[in-house]
Coordinates of C-alpha atoms in Angstrom, one line a residue:
X1 CA 0.0 0.0 0.0
X2 CA 2.8 2.4 0.9
X3 CA 4.6 1.5 -2.3
X4 CA 1.4 2.3 -4.3
X5 CA 1.0 5.7 -2.6
X6 CA 4.7 6.6 -3.3
X7 CA 4.2 5.7 -7.0
X8 CA 1.0 7.8 -7.2
X9 CA 2.7 10.8 -5.5
X10 CA 5.6 10.5 -8.0
X11 CA 3.3 10.3 -11.0
X12 CA 1.3 13.3 -9.7
X13 CA 4.4 15.4 -9.2
X14 CA 5.8 14.6 -12.6
X15 CA 2.4 15.4 -14.2
X16 CA 2.2 18.7 -12.4
X17 CA 5.8 19.6 -13.4
X18 CA 5.1 18.7 -17.1
X19 CA 2.0 21.0 -17.0
X20 CA 4.0 23.9 -15.5
X21 CA 6.8 23.5 -18.1
X22 CA 4.2 23.5 -20.9
X23 CA 2.6 26.7 -19.5
X24 CA 6.0 28.4 -19.3
X25 CA 6.8 27.4 -22.9
X26 CA 3.4 28.6 -24.2
X27 CA 3.7 31.9 -22.4
X28 CA 7.1 32.6 -24.1
X29 CA 5.8 31.6 -27.5
X30 CA 2.8 34.0 -27.1
X31 CA 5.1 37.0 -26.7
X32 CA 4.6 39.7 -29.4
X33 CA 7.9 39.8 -31.2
X34 CA 7.6 43.4 -32.4
X35 CA 7.0 44.6 -28.8
X36 CA 10.1 43.1 -27.2
X37 CA 12.4 45.9 -26.2
X38 CA 15.6 43.7 -26.0
X39 CA 18.4 43.2 -28.5
X40 CA 17.7 41.0 -31.6
X41 CA 20.3 38.4 -30.6
X42 CA 18.6 38.0 -27.2
X43 CA 15.2 37.5 -28.9
X44 CA 16.7 34.8 -31.1
X45 CA 18.3 33.1 -28.1
X46 CA 15.1 33.3 -26.1
X47 CA 13.1 31.3 -28.7
X48 CA 15.9 28.9 -29.5
X49 CA 16.1 28.0 -25.8
X50 CA 12.3 27.7 -25.7
X51 CA 12.4 25.3 -28.6
X52 CA 15.1 23.2 -26.8
X53 CA 13.0 23.1 -23.6
X54 CA 9.9 22.0 -25.5
X55 CA 12.0 19.3 -27.2
X56 CA 13.3 18.0 -23.9
X57 CA 9.7 17.2 -22.8
X58 CA 8.6 16.1 -26.3
X59 CA 6.1 19.0 -26.5
X60 CA 5.7 19.2 -30.3
X61 CA 3.3 22.2 -30.5
X62 CA 5.7 24.1 -28.3
X63 CA 8.6 23.3 -30.6
X64 CA 6.5 24.4 -33.7
X65 CA 5.4 27.7 -32.0
X66 CA 9.0 28.5 -31.1
X67 CA 10.1 27.8 -34.7
X68 CA 7.5 30.1 -36.0
X69 CA 8.5 32.9 -33.6
X70 CA 12.1 32.5 -34.8
X71 CA 10.9 32.8 -38.4
X72 CA 9.3 36.2 -37.6
X73 CA 12.5 37.4 -35.8
X74 CA 14.7 36.4 -38.7
X75 CA 12.3 38.0 -41.2
X76 CA 12.5 41.4 -39.4
X77 CA 16.3 41.1 -39.5
X78 CA 16.2 40.5 -43.3
X79 CA 17.6 36.9 -42.9
X80 CA 15.0 35.4 -45.2
X81 CA 16.8 32.0 -45.6
X82 CA 16.6 31.3 -41.8
X83 CA 13.1 32.7 -41.7
X84 CA 11.9 30.3 -44.4
X85 CA 13.7 27.3 -42.8
X86 CA 12.0 27.8 -39.4
X87 CA 8.6 28.4 -41.1
X88 CA 8.9 25.1 -42.9
X89 CA 9.8 23.2 -39.7
X90 CA 6.8 24.7 -38.0
X91 CA 4.4 23.8 -40.8
X92 CA 5.6 20.1 -40.9
X93 CA 4.7 19.7 -37.2
X94 CA 1.3 21.4 -37.6
X95 CA 0.4 19.2 -40.5
X96 CA 1.4 16.1 -38.6
X97 CA -0.6 17.3 -35.5
X98 CA -3.6 18.3 -37.8
X99 CA -3.7 21.8 -36.2
X100 CA -5.6 23.5 -39.0
X101 CA -5.9 27.0 -37.3
X102 CA -2.2 27.3 -36.8
X103 CA -1.5 25.7 -40.2
X104 CA -3.6 28.4 -41.9
X105 CA -1.8 31.1 -39.9
X106 CA 1.6 29.9 -40.8
X107 CA 1.0 29.2 -44.4
X108 CA -0.1 32.8 -44.5
X109 CA 3.0 34.0 -42.7
X110 CA 5.3 31.9 -44.8
X111 CA 3.7 33.5 -47.9
X112 CA 4.2 36.9 -46.4
X113 CA 7.9 36.3 -45.7
X114 CA 8.5 35.4 -49.4
X115 CA 6.9 38.6 -50.7
X116 CA 10.1 40.2 -52.0
X117 CA 12.1 37.1 -52.9
X118 CA 9.5 34.9 -54.7
X119 CA 6.1 36.6 -55.2
X120 CA 4.4 33.7 -57.1
X121 CA 5.4 31.2 -54.3
X122 CA 4.3 33.8 -51.7
X123 CA 0.8 34.0 -53.4
X124 CA 0.6 30.2 -53.5
X125 CA 1.3 29.8 -49.8
X126 CA -1.0 32.7 -48.8
X127 CA -3.9 31.3 -50.9
X128 CA -3.4 27.9 -49.2
X129 CA -3.7 29.5 -45.7
X130 CA -6.6 31.7 -46.8
X131 CA -8.5 28.6 -48.1
X132 CA -8.1 26.7 -44.8
X133 CA -9.1 29.7 -42.7
X134 CA -12.1 30.6 -44.8
X135 CA -13.4 26.9 -45.0
X136 CA -13.2 26.6 -41.2
X137 CA -14.2 30.3 -40.4
X138 CA -11.0 30.9 -38.4
X139 CA -11.6 34.7 -37.8
X140 CA -8.5 35.1 -35.6
X141 CA -6.3 33.9 -38.5
X142 CA -8.3 35.5 -41.3
X143 CA -7.8 39.0 -39.9
X144 CA -4.0 38.7 -40.5
X145 CA -4.2 36.6 -43.6
X146 CA -6.5 39.1 -45.4
X147 CA -4.2 42.0 -44.3
X148 CA -1.0 40.2 -45.5
X149 CA -2.8 39.1 -48.8
X150 CA -3.6 42.7 -49.4
X151 CA 0.2 43.5 -49.1
X152 CA 1.0 40.9 -51.8
X153 CA -1.7 42.4 -54.0
X154 CA -0.2 45.9 -53.5
X155 CA 3.3 44.6 -54.4
X156 CA 1.7 43.2 -57.6
X157 CA 0.1 46.6 -58.3
X158 CA -3.4 45.4 -57.8
X159 CA -4.5 48.4 -55.7
X160 CA -8.3 47.8 -55.8
X161 CA -7.8 44.2 -54.6
X162 CA -5.3 45.3 -52.0
X163 CA -7.8 47.9 -50.6
X164 CA -10.5 45.2 -50.6
X165 CA -8.5 42.7 -48.5
X166 CA -7.1 45.4 -46.1
X167 CA -10.7 46.5 -45.3
X168 CA -11.8 42.9 -44.9
X169 CA -9.0 42.3 -42.4
X170 CA -9.7 45.6 -40.6
X171 CA -13.4 44.7 -40.3
X172 CA -12.6 41.5 -38.4
X173 CA -9.9 43.2 -36.2
X174 CA -12.4 45.8 -35.1
X175 CA -15.0 43.1 -34.4
X176 CA -12.4 41.2 -32.3
X177 CA -11.1 44.4 -30.7
X178 CA -7.6 43.6 -31.9
X179 CA -5.9 46.9 -30.7
X180 CA -2.5 45.6 -31.8
X181 CA -3.5 44.6 -35.3
X182 CA -5.7 47.5 -36.2
X183 CA -2.8 50.0 -36.7
X184 CA -1.2 47.6 -39.2
X185 CA -4.4 47.7 -41.3
X186 CA -4.6 51.5 -41.1
X187 CA -1.0 51.7 -42.3
X188 CA -1.6 49.4 -45.2
X189 CA -4.8 51.3 -46.2
X190 CA -2.8 54.5 -46.0
X191 CA -0.1 53.1 -48.3
X192 CA -2.7 52.3 -51.0
X193 CA -4.1 55.8 -50.8
X194 CA -0.6 57.1 -51.2
X195 CA -0.1 55.0 -54.3
X196 CA -3.4 56.4 -55.6
X197 CA -2.0 59.9 -54.9
X198 CA -4.7 60.6 -52.4
X199 CA -2.1 62.2 -50.0
X200 CA -4.5 63.8 -47.4
X201 CA -6.3 60.5 -46.9
X202 CA -2.9 58.6 -46.8
X203 CA -1.5 61.0 -44.1
X204 CA -4.7 60.7 -42.1
X205 CA -4.5 56.9 -41.8
X206 CA -0.8 56.9 -41.1
X207 CA -1.3 59.4 -38.3
X208 CA -4.1 57.2 -36.8
X209 CA -1.8 54.2 -36.9
X210 CA 1.1 56.1 -35.3
X211 CA -0.9 57.4 -32.4
X212 CA -2.1 53.9 -31.5
X213 CA 1.4 52.5 -31.8
X214 CA 2.8 55.2 -29.6
X215 CA 0.3 54.3 -26.9
X216 CA 1.3 50.6 -27.3
X217 CA 5.1 51.3 -27.6
X218 CA 5.3 49.2 -30.8
X219 CA 8.9 50.1 -31.8
X220 CA 8.8 48.4 -35.2
X221 CA 5.4 49.9 -36.1
X222 CA 6.4 53.4 -34.9
X223 CA 9.6 53.4 -37.0
X224 CA 7.7 52.2 -40.0
X225 CA 5.0 54.9 -39.6
X226 CA 7.6 57.7 -39.4
X227 CA 9.2 56.4 -42.6
X228 CA 5.8 56.1 -44.3
X229 CA 4.7 59.6 -43.3
X230 CA 8.1 60.8 -44.7
X231 CA 7.3 59.0 -48.0
X232 CA 4.0 60.9 -48.3
X233 CA 5.9 64.2 -48.2
X234 CA 8.4 62.7 -50.7
X235 CA 5.5 61.9 -53.1
X236 CA 4.4 65.5 -52.8
X237 CA 8.0 66.7 -53.4
X238 CA 8.2 68.3 -50.0
X239 CA 11.7 67.2 -49.4
X240 CA 12.5 69.3 -46.2
X241 CA 9.3 68.1 -44.5
X242 CA 10.3 64.5 -45.0
X243 CA 13.8 64.8 -43.4
X244 CA 12.7 65.0 -39.7
X245 CA 10.4 61.9 -40.1
X246 CA 13.2 59.8 -41.6
X247 CA 15.5 60.9 -38.7
X248 CA 12.9 59.9 -36.2
X249 CA 12.7 56.4 -37.8
X250 CA 16.4 55.8 -38.3
X251 CA 17.5 55.6 -34.6
X252 CA 14.8 53.1 -33.8
X253 CA 15.6 50.8 -36.7
X254 CA 19.3 51.0 -35.9
X255 CA 18.7 50.2 -32.2
X256 CA 16.3 47.4 -32.9
X257 CA 18.5 46.0 -35.8
X258 CA 15.7 46.2 -38.3
X259 CA 18.2 45.9 -41.2
X260 CA 15.8 46.3 -44.1
X261 CA 14.1 49.4 -42.7
X262 CA 17.5 51.0 -41.8
X263 CA 18.7 50.3 -45.4
X264 CA 15.5 51.9 -46.8
X265 CA 15.9 55.0 -44.6
X266 CA 19.5 55.5 -45.8
X267 CA 18.4 55.2 -49.4
X268 CA 15.6 57.8 -48.9
X269 CA 17.8 60.2 -47.1
X270 CA 20.4 59.9 -49.9
X271 CA 17.6 60.7 -52.5
X272 CA 16.3 63.7 -50.4
X273 CA 19.7 65.3 -50.0
X274 CA 20.4 64.9 -53.8
X275 CA 17.2 66.8 -54.5
X276 CA 18.3 69.5 -52.1
X277 CA 21.7 69.7 -53.8
X278 CA 23.4 68.8 -50.4
X279 CA 26.2 66.7 -51.8
X280 CA 28.0 66.1 -48.4
X281 CA 24.9 64.7 -46.7
X282 CA 23.9 62.7 -49.8
X283 CA 27.3 61.1 -50.0
X284 CA 27.3 60.4 -46.2
X285 CA 24.0 58.5 -46.3
X286 CA 24.9 56.8 -49.6
X287 CA 28.1 55.3 -48.0
X288 CA 26.0 54.1 -45.1
X289 CA 23.5 52.6 -47.5
X290 CA 26.2 50.8 -49.6
X291 CA 28.0 49.4 -46.5
X292 CA 24.8 48.0 -45.0
X293 CA 23.6 46.6 -48.3
X294 CA 26.9 44.8 -48.8
X295 CA 26.7 43.4 -45.3
X296 CA 23.1 42.0 -45.9
X297 CA 23.4 40.8 -49.5
X298 CA 27.1 39.6 -49.3
X299 CA 26.6 37.4 -46.2
X300 CA 26.7 34.1 -47.9
X301 CA 29.7 34.9 -50.1
X302 CA 31.6 36.0 -46.9
X303 CA 30.7 32.7 -45.2
X304 CA 32.0 30.7 -48.2
X305 CA 35.2 32.7 -48.4
X306 CA 35.7 32.3 -44.7
X307 CA 35.3 28.5 -45.0
X308 CA 37.8 28.4 -47.9
X309 CA 40.3 30.4 -45.9
X310 CA 40.0 27.9 -43.0
X311 CA 40.5 25.0 -45.3
X312 CA 43.5 26.6 -47.0
X313 CA 45.2 27.5 -43.6
X314 CA 44.6 23.9 -42.4
X315 CA 46.3 22.5 -45.6
X316 CA 49.1 25.0 -45.2
X317 CA 49.9 23.9 -41.7
X318 CA 49.8 20.3 -42.7
X319 CA 52.4 21.0 -45.4
X320 CA 54.6 22.8 -42.9
X321 CA 54.5 19.8 -40.6
X322 CA 55.4 17.5 -43.4
X323 CA 58.4 19.7 -44.4
X324 CA 59.6 19.8 -40.8
X325 CA 59.4 16.0 -40.6
X326 CA 61.4 15.8 -43.8
X327 CA 64.1 18.2 -42.4
X328 CA 64.3 16.2 -39.2
X329 CA 64.6 13.0 -41.2
X330 CA 67.5 14.4 -43.3
X331 CA 69.4 15.2 -40.1
X332 CA 68.9 11.7 -38.7
X333 CA 71.4 8.9 -38.7
X334 CA 73.0 7.8 -42.0
X335 CA 71.3 4.4 -41.7
X336 CA 67.9 6.1 -42.0
X337 CA 68.7 8.3 -44.9
X338 CA 67.0 5.9 -47.3
X339 CA 63.8 6.1 -45.3
X340 CA 64.0 9.9 -45.0
X341 CA 64.3 10.1 -48.8
X342 CA 61.2 8.0 -49.3
X343 CA 59.2 10.0 -46.7
X344 CA 60.4 13.3 -48.3
X345 CA 59.2 12.1 -51.7
X346 CA 55.9 11.1 -50.3
X347 CA 55.6 14.4 -48.6
X348 CA 56.4 16.3 -51.9
X349 CA 53.8 14.2 -53.8
X350 CA 51.2 15.0 -51.1
X351 CA 52.1 18.7 -51.3
X352 CA 51.8 18.8 -55.1
X353 CA 48.5 16.9 -54.8
X354 CA 47.1 19.3 -52.3
X355 CA 48.2 22.3 -54.3
X356 CA 46.7 20.9 -57.5
X357 CA 43.5 20.2 -55.6
X358 CA 43.4 23.8 -54.2
X359 CA 44.1 25.2 -57.7
X360 CA 41.3 23.1 -59.1
X361 CA 38.8 24.2 -56.4
X362 CA 39.7 27.9 -56.9
X363 CA 39.3 27.6 -60.7
X364 CA 35.9 25.8 -60.2
X365 CA 34.8 28.5 -57.8
X366 CA 35.8 31.2 -60.3
X367 CA 33.9 29.5 -63.1
X368 CA 30.8 29.2 -61.0
X369 CA 31.1 32.9 -60.0
X370 CA 31.4 33.9 -63.7
X371 CA 28.3 31.7 -64.5
X372 CA 26.3 33.4 -61.7
X373 CA 27.3 36.8 -62.9
X374 CA 26.2 35.9 -66.4
X375 CA 22.8 34.7 -65.1
X376 CA 22.4 37.8 -63.0
X377 CA 23.1 40.1 -66.0
X378 CA 20.5 38.1 -68.1
X379 CA 18.0 38.4 -65.3
X380 CA 18.6 42.1 -64.9
X381 CA 18.2 42.6 -68.7
X382 CA 14.9 40.7 -68.6
X383 CA 13.6 42.7 -65.7
X384 CA 14.6 46.0 -67.3
X385 CA 12.8 45.0 -70.5
X386 CA 9.7 44.0 -68.5
X387 CA 9.8 47.3 -66.6
X388 CA 10.1 49.3 -69.8
X389 CA 7.0 47.4 -71.3
X390 CA 5.1 48.0 -68.1
X391 CA 6.0 51.7 -68.1
X392 CA 4.9 52.0 -71.7
X393 CA 1.5 50.3 -70.8
X394 CA 1.1 52.7 -67.9
X395 CA 2.0 55.7 -70.0
X396 CA -0.6 54.8 -72.7
X397 CA -3.3 54.0 -70.1
X398 CA -2.5 57.3 -68.3
X399 CA -2.7 59.2 -71.6
X400 CA -6.1 57.5 -72.4
X401 CA -7.4 58.4 -68.9
X402 CA -6.1 61.9 -68.8
X403 CA -6.6 63.0 -72.4
X404 CA -9.5 61.1 -74.0
X405 CA -11.3 60.7 -70.7
X406 CA -11.1 64.4 -70.1
X407 CA -12.3 65.2 -73.6
X408 CA -15.3 62.8 -73.3
X409 CA -16.2 64.4 -69.9
X410 CA -16.0 67.8 -71.6
X411 CA -18.4 66.6 -74.4
X412 CA -20.9 65.5 -71.7
X413 CA -20.6 68.8 -69.9
X414 CA -21.0 70.8 -73.2
X415 CA -24.1 68.8 -74.1
X416 CA -25.7 69.4 -70.7
X417 CA -24.9 73.1 -71.1
X418 CA -26.7 73.1 -74.4
X419 CA -29.7 71.3 -73.0
X420 CA -30.1 73.7 -70.1
X421 CA -28.8 76.8 -71.7
X422 CA -31.6 77.0 -74.4
X423 CA -35.2 77.0 -73.1
X424 CA -36.8 76.8 -76.5
X425 CA -35.0 73.6 -77.6
X426 CA -37.2 71.1 -79.3
X427 CA -38.1 67.8 -77.7
X428 CA -36.6 65.8 -80.5
X429 CA -33.3 67.7 -80.3
X430 CA -33.4 67.3 -76.6
X431 CA -33.7 63.5 -76.9
X432 CA -30.9 63.5 -79.5
X433 CA -28.6 65.4 -77.1
X434 CA -29.5 63.1 -74.3
X435 CA -28.7 60.1 -76.4
X436 CA -25.3 61.5 -77.3
X437 CA -24.6 62.2 -73.6
X438 CA -25.5 58.6 -72.6
X439 CA -23.4 57.2 -75.4
X440 CA -20.4 59.3 -74.3
X441 CA -20.9 58.3 -70.7
X442 CA -20.9 54.6 -71.8
X443 CA -17.8 55.2 -73.8
X444 CA -16.1 56.5 -70.6
X445 CA -17.0 53.3 -68.7
X446 CA -15.7 51.2 -71.6
X447 CA -12.5 53.3 -71.6
X448 CA -12.0 52.7 -67.9
X449 CA -12.5 48.9 -68.5
X450 CA -9.9 49.0 -71.3
X451 CA -7.4 50.9 -69.0
X452 CA -8.0 48.3 -66.3
X453 CA -7.1 45.5 -68.7
X454 CA -4.1 47.3 -70.1
X455 CA -2.6 47.7 -66.7
X456 CA -2.5 43.9 -66.2
X457 CA -0.3 41.4 -68.0
X458 CA -2.5 38.6 -66.6
X459 CA -6.1 38.4 -65.3
X460 CA -7.4 35.8 -62.9
X461 CA -10.9 34.6 -62.0
X462 CA -10.4 36.5 -58.8
X463 CA -9.7 39.8 -60.7
X464 CA -12.8 39.1 -62.9
X465 CA -14.9 38.4 -59.8
X466 CA -13.9 41.8 -58.3
X467 CA -14.5 43.7 -61.6
X468 CA -17.8 41.9 -62.4
X469 CA -19.0 42.4 -58.8
X470 CA -18.4 46.2 -59.2
X471 CA -20.3 46.1 -62.6
X472 CA -23.2 44.2 -61.1
X473 CA -23.3 46.6 -58.1
X474 CA -23.6 49.6 -60.6
X475 CA -26.3 47.6 -62.4
X476 CA -28.3 47.2 -59.2
X477 CA -28.2 51.0 -58.7
X478 CA -29.5 51.5 -62.3
X479 CA -32.3 48.9 -62.0
X480 CA -33.7 48.5 -58.4
X481 CA -36.5 46.1 -59.5
X482 CA -34.1 43.5 -60.8
X483 CA -32.3 41.0 -58.5
X484 CA -28.7 40.1 -59.4
X485 CA -26.6 37.2 -58.2
X486 CA -23.0 36.3 -59.1
X487 CA -21.6 32.8 -58.1
X488 CA -18.3 30.9 -58.5
X489 CA -18.4 27.2 -57.7
X490 CA -15.8 25.9 -55.2
X491 CA -14.1 23.7 -57.9
X492 CA -13.1 26.7 -59.9
X493 CA -9.4 27.7 -59.5
X494 CA -9.6 31.4 -58.7
X495 CA -5.9 31.8 -59.5
X496 CA -6.3 30.5 -63.1
X497 CA -4.5 33.0 -65.3
X498 CA -5.9 34.5 -68.5
X499 CA -4.1 36.9 -70.8
X500 CA -5.4 40.5 -70.6
X501 CA -7.1 40.0 -74.0
X502 CA -8.9 36.8 -72.9
X503 CA -9.9 38.4 -69.5
X504 CA -11.3 41.5 -71.3
X505 CA -13.3 39.5 -73.8
X506 CA -14.9 37.4 -71.0
X507 CA -15.8 40.5 -69.1
X508 CA -17.3 42.2 -72.2
X509 CA -19.4 39.1 -72.9
X510 CA -20.8 39.0 -69.4
X511 CA -21.4 42.8 -69.5
X512 CA -23.2 42.7 -72.9
X513 CA -25.4 39.8 -71.7
X514 CA -26.4 41.6 -68.5
X515 CA -27.1 44.9 -70.4
X516 CA -29.3 43.0 -73.0
X517 CA -31.3 41.4 -70.1
X518 CA -31.9 44.8 -68.6
X519 CA -32.7 46.7 -71.8
X520 CA -34.7 44.3 -73.8
X521 CA -35.9 41.4 -71.6
X522 CA -37.3 43.4 -68.6
X523 CA -35.9 40.6 -66.4
X524 CA -36.8 40.3 -62.7
X525 CA -33.8 38.1 -61.9
X526 CA -30.3 37.9 -63.6
X527 CA -27.7 35.3 -62.6
X528 CA -24.0 35.0 -63.5
X529 CA -22.6 31.5 -62.7
X530 CA -19.1 30.2 -63.2
X531 CA -18.3 26.5 -63.0
X532 CA -15.4 24.1 -64.0
X533 CA -15.5 20.9 -65.9
X534 CA -12.6 18.5 -66.5
X535 CA -11.5 20.2 -69.7
X536 CA -13.3 23.6 -69.7
X537 CA -14.8 26.5 -67.8
X538 CA -18.5 27.3 -68.2
X539 CA -19.8 30.9 -67.7
X540 CA -23.6 31.1 -67.9
X541 CA -25.7 34.3 -67.8
X542 CA -29.5 33.6 -67.3
X543 CA -32.5 35.9 -66.8
X544 CA -36.2 35.5 -66.2
X545 CA -37.3 38.1 -68.7
X546 CA -39.3 37.8 -71.8
X547 CA -37.3 35.8 -74.3
X548 CA -37.2 35.7 -78.1
X549 CA -37.2 33.1 -80.8
X550 CA -33.5 32.6 -81.9
X551 CA -34.7 30.9 -85.1
X552 CA -36.9 33.7 -86.4
X553 CA -35.3 36.7 -84.7
X554 CA -32.2 38.1 -86.5
X555 CA -29.2 38.4 -84.2
X556 CA -28.3 42.0 -83.4
X557 CA -24.8 43.5 -83.1
X558 CA -24.7 42.7 -79.4
X559 CA -25.1 38.9 -79.8
X560 CA -22.9 38.8 -82.9
X561 CA -20.1 40.7 -81.0
X562 CA -20.4 38.2 -78.1
X563 CA -20.0 35.3 -80.5
X564 CA -17.0 37.0 -82.2
X565 CA -15.3 37.6 -78.9
X566 CA -15.9 33.9 -77.8
X567 CA -14.2 32.7 -81.1
X568 CA -11.3 35.1 -80.6
X569 CA -10.4 33.4 -77.3
X570 CA -11.0 29.8 -78.5
X571 CA -14.4 29.4 -76.9
X572 CA -18.0 28.8 -78.0
X573 CA -21.2 30.7 -77.2
X574 CA -24.7 29.1 -77.0
X575 CA -27.9 31.1 -76.9
X576 CA -31.1 29.5 -75.6
X577 CA -34.3 31.5 -75.2
X578 CA -38.0 30.9 -74.4
X579 CA -40.9 32.8 -72.9
X580 CA -39.5 32.0 -69.4
X581 CA -36.2 33.7 -70.1
X582 CA -32.8 33.6 -71.8
X583 CA -29.6 31.6 -71.2
X584 CA -26.2 32.5 -72.7
X585 CA -23.5 29.9 -72.1
X586 CA -19.8 30.6 -72.8
X587 CA -17.6 27.5 -72.9
X588 CA -13.8 28.1 -72.5
X589 CA -11.4 25.2 -72.9
X590 CA -8.8 25.0 -70.1

């Protein structure tokens, strides 16, 4: 009986100790990395020790959480290779443990960490996390995933989509009273307004974010906000107003070792002082920028050189030992001269072999370096060509918007002035003028759609969903008696890529079908449904209006244009109509 009680007490104590250790590990893993006011090396050591402590008690989730915290720390330091390694280790454990909420969160964070090094891969990971969180309605994870997905959209110059996801994330954060996360959403929204040149709105949101972060003492967020407010002044060409803000950000980024932000501040200060013709200050900050950039981007090369130097010194010392042995052997007794000669020859052969091996390795390293330089030059030339093409597209779209759009707006204004400026105008002429005004307004809408397509090299179903949703929203305002619905089935890959020409033709076909249903069919309900088969996508537009007889009714320009657009993108268009309504089916091979 006594033995049983001792065993029970021992088991109870060990269980209690395990529980306490788990609590301690979890509390450290829940620390908010950006808010830790200790050196970066200490933060890394803190989570490395926590991972080791979790490993000692076989606490797998504790190990995974520590890995993920390390990935965040390395990401802020600009060490993306270590950040990615730790994220992958964390994700492996979450998959094995079937922790879907954490898996969604860390797929999203892993995508976010790859945003500058591999954007397609970043989008792939982010969409994976987004799908898991949306399927299971993980609001706590979705608030951050939507926010970070918006950042990827902004980097990809999809500003409307970026603003859409930033606001979705902000809505959930406000609902959950996430006082830490809300300022990040405000900052991101402010950034989009800045890119859209709405500077007062951008400054307003950055200041909201800064005030909240000052209360919370978020050092990383405060430094970023100061830099971002400075960038708004830079965009407005108010160079002197930007300088104090950059100088407020720089000491924080230096102290907290936020290498990428420090590098960016140096670059911006260099540009500002160039604009102000202050050569001394511009040179000072450029040297700072160049030194830090080399230290970040040349790290791997330095490590390899260091390893080669160690190898070379080791071989050199071995050669010296062999030579000393040979010299000692030569001074030995006459009876051992023969052996000394043999050892000397062997030593010389070994030296020659080592020197040849070293020369071969150096030559191999040099060839590899030349190959890398050639690949880098090719990549830079390709990027430069793509940038020039994108700049040309943006210039053409800007000219269309600024010149032709302004001229069309002037025509509308002139027509309205004619209608209201002459009281004795005839009703027939008034109708004619009204028709011209409506046609011109429609031309402006089509011009905006064309500009939207020109600004994109590729268009996805997700882009089409956003654009069509906006179009249907406008159609709802124009026809309040008609119910609209837009549906995409779950088996449709929202990331499927179309060329801008294909995407524009799909959008025009849907737009024409909806307009026809509104103008001619007097439909009570209009539906747009997108589904996927094994070899094709089907886009069907149906209405409950008064149909027509396709056999006896001649096809108008609208339907003929839709069929022509379908042929141009390799698809087919089927039109079915009866007294109960009309169905238009666009079939697109995958």
